[in-house]
mmCIF file of C-alpha atoms in Angstrom:
data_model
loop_
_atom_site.group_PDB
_atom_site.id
_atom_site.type_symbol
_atom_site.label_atom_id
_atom_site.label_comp_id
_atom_site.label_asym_id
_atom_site.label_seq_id
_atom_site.Cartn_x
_atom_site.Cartn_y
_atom_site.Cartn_z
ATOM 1 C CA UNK K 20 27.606 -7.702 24.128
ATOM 2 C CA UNK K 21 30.873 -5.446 23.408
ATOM 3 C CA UNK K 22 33.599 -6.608 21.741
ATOM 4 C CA UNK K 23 36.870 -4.860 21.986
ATOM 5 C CA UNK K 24 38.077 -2.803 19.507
ATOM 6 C CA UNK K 25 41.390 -3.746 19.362
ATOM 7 C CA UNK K 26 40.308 -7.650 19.296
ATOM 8 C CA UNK K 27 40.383 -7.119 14.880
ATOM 9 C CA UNK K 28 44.159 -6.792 13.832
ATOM 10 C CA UNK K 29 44.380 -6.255 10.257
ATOM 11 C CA UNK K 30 43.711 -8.909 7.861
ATOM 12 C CA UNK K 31 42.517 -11.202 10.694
ATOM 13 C CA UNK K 32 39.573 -11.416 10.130
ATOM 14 C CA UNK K 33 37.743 -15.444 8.903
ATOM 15 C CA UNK K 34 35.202 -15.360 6.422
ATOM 16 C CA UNK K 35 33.399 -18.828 5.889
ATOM 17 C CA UNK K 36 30.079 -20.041 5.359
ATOM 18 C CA UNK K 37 27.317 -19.827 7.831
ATOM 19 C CA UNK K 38 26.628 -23.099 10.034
ATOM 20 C CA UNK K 39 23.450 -23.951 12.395
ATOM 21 C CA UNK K 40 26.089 -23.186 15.638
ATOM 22 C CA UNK K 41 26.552 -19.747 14.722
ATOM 23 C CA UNK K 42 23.244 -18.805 14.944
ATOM 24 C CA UNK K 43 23.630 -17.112 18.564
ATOM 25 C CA UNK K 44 26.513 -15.133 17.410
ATOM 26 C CA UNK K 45 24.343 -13.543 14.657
ATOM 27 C CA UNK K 46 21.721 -12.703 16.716
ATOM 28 C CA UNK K 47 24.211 -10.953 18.727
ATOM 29 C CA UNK K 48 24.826 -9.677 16.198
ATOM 30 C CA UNK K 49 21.341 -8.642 14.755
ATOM 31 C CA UNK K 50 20.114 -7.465 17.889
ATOM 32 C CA UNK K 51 23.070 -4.990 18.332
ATOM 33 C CA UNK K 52 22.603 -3.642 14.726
ATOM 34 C CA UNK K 53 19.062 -3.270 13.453
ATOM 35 C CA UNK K 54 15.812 -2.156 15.399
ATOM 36 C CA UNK K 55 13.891 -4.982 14.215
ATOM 37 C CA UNK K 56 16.045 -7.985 14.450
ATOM 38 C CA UNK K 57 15.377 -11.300 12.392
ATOM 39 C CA UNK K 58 14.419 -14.112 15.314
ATOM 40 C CA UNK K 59 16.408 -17.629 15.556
ATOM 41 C CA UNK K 60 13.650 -18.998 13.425
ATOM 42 C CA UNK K 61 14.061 -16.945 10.861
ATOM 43 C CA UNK K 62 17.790 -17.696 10.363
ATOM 44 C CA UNK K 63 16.746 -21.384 10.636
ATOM 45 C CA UNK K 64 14.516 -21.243 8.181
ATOM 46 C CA UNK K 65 16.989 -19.665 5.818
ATOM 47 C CA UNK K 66 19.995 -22.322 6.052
ATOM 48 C CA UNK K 67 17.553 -25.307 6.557
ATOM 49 C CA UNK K 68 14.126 -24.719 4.417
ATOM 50 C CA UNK K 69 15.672 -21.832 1.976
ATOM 51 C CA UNK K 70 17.192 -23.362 -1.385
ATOM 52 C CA UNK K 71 18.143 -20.257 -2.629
ATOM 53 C CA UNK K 72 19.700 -18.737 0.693
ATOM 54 C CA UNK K 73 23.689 -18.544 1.223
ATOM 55 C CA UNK K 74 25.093 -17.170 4.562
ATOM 56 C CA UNK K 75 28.879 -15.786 5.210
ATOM 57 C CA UNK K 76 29.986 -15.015 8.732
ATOM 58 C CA UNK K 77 33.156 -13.006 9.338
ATOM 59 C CA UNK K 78 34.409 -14.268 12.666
ATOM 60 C CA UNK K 79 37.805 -12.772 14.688
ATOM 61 C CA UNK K 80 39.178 -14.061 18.278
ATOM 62 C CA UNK K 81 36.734 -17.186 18.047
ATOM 63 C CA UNK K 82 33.802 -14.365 17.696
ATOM 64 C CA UNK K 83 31.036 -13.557 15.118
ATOM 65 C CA UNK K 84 31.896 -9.996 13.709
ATOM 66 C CA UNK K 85 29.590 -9.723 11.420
ATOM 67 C CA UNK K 86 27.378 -11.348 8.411
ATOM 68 C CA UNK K 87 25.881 -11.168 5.748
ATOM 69 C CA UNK K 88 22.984 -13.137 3.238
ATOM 70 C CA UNK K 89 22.224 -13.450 -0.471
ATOM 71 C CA UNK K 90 19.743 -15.677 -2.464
ATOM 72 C CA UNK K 91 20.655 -16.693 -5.979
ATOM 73 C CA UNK K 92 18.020 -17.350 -7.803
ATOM 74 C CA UNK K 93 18.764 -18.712 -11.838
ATOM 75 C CA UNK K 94 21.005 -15.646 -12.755
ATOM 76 C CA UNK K 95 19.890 -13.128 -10.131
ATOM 77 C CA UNK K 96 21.229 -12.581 -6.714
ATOM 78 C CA UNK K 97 19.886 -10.604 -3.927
ATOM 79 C CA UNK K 98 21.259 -8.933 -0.404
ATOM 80 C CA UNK K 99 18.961 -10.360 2.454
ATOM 81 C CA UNK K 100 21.526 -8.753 4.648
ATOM 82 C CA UNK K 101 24.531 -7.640 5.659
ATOM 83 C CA UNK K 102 25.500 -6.475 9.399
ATOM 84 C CA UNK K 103 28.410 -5.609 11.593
ATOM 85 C CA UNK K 104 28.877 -5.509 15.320
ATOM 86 C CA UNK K 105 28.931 -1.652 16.014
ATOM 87 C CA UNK K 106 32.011 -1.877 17.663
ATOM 88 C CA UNK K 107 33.529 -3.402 14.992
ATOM 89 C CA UNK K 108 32.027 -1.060 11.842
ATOM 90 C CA UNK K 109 34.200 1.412 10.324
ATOM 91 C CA UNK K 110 37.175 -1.633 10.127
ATOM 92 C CA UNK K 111 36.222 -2.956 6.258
ATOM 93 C CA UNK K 112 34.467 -6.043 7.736
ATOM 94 C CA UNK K 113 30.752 -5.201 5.680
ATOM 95 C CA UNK K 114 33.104 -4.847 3.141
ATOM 96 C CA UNK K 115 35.234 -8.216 3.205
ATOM 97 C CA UNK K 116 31.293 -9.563 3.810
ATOM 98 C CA UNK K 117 30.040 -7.952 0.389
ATOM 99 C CA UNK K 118 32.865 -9.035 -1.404
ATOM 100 C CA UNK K 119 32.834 -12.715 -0.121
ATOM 101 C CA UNK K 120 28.896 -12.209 -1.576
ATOM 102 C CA UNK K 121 30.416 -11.540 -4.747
ATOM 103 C CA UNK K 122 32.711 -13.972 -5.180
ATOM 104 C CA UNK K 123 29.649 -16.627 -4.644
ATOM 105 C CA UNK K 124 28.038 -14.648 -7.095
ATOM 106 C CA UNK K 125 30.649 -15.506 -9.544
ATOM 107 C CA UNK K 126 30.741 -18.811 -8.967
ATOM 108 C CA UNK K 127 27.526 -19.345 -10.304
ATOM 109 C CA UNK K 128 27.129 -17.513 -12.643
ATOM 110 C CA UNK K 129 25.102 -14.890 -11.532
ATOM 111 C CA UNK K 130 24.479 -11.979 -14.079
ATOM 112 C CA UNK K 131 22.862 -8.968 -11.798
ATOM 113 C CA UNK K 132 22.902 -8.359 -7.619
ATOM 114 C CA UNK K 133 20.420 -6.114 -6.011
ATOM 115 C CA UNK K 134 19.572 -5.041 -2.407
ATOM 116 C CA UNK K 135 17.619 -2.523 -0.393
ATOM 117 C CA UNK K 136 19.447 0.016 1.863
ATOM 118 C CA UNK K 137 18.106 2.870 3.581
ATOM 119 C CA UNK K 138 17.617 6.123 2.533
ATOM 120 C CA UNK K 139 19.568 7.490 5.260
ATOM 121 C CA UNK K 140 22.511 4.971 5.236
ATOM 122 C CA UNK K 141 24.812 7.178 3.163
ATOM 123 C CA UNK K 142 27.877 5.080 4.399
ATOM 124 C CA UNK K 143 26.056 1.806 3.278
ATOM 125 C CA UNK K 144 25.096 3.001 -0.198
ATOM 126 C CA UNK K 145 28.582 4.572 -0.728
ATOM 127 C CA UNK K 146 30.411 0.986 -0.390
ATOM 128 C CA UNK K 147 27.710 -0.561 -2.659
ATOM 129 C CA UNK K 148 28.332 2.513 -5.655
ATOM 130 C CA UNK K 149 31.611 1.527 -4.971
ATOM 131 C CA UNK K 150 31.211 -1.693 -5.898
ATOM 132 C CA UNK K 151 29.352 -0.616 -8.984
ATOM 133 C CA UNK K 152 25.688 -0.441 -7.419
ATOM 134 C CA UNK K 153 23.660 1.995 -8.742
ATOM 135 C CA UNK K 154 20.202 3.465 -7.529
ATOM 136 C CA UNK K 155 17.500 2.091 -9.585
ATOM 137 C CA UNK K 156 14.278 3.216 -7.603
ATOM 138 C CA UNK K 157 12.808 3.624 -4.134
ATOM 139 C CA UNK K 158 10.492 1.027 -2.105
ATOM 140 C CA UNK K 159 7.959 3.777 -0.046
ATOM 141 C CA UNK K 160 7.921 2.794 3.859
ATOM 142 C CA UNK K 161 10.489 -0.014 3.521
ATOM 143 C CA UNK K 162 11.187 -0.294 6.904
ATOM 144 C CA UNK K 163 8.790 -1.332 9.624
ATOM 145 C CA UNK K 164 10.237 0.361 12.815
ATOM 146 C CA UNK K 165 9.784 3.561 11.631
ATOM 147 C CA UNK K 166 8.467 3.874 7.788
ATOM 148 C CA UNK K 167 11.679 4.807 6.612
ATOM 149 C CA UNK K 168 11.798 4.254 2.592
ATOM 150 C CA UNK K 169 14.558 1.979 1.089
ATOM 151 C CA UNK K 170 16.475 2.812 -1.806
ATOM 152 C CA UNK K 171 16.901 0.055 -4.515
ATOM 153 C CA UNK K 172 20.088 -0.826 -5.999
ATOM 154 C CA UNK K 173 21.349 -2.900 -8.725
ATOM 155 C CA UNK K 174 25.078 -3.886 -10.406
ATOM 156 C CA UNK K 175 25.791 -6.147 -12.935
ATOM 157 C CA UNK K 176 28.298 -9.193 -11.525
ATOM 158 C CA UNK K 177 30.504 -9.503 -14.489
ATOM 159 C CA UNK K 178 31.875 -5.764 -14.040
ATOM 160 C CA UNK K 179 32.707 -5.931 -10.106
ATOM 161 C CA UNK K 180 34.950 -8.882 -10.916
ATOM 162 C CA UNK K 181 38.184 -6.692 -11.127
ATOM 163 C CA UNK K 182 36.839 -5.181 -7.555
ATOM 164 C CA UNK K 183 36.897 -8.511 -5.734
#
């Protein structure tokens, strides 16, 4: 489904944790951003079975924009995911989303964040080395529609605090 351009003034855009009723807004939102979508029952899984799962949706005009996922495990966090309506990318909603990841992160405590990105997602991996990610090592045929390899990243919490 498109969403208008214009329908994202500047700064109004809600961030707030993910609840069981927005689950058809972020498959919307899936479907329209990755080849291989997560199903219903695998976001259900994550905010009702997962103990280590945490879910932000960003969410403008009544509408989901965009979300993303971390598990924080002991000291450790990682990116499940983080995705943006196409027609909304390019307007600093993935990066509201990663920073809203952060500030969870630093609310308990968490030491070190890491996440997968693709190789060929140059504008991804450029707003995570901004955010003080740094490419650790490379996971061979990552990616099941079409092989592509993923490109590890790590950053310490504790020094993205003046970023957030």
């Amino acid at each position: 489904m498109a969403i208008s351009k214009d329908s994202v003034p500047a700064g109004q855009v809600e961030y707030r944790p993910m609840a069981l009723k927005d689950i058809d807004g972020v498959l919307d939102v899936e479907r329209q951003a990755f080849a291989t979508p997560w199903s219903r029952q695998a976001f259900l899984t994550e905010l009702v079975d997962n103990q280590f799962a945490h879910y932000v949706v960003a969410v403008s005009s009544n509408r989901i924009i965009g979300y993303a996922g971390v598990w924080l495990i002991v000291d450790e966090a990682h990116v499940t995911n983080i995705a943006v309506h196409p027609d909304m990318q390019g307007k600093r909603v993935g990066e509201g989303l990663l920073k809203q990841l952060f500030v969870l992160a630093v609310s308990r405590y968490i030491q070190r964040i890491t996440l997968e990105v693709r190789v060929s997602n140059s504008v991804a991996q450029n707003l995570y080395r901004k955010y003080g990610f740094q490419g650790v090592g490379v996971r061979k045929g990552y990616y099941t529609d079409n092989g592509e390899d993923a490109l590890i990243m790590w950053a310490n919490v504790p020094d993205m605090t003046d970023r957030i």
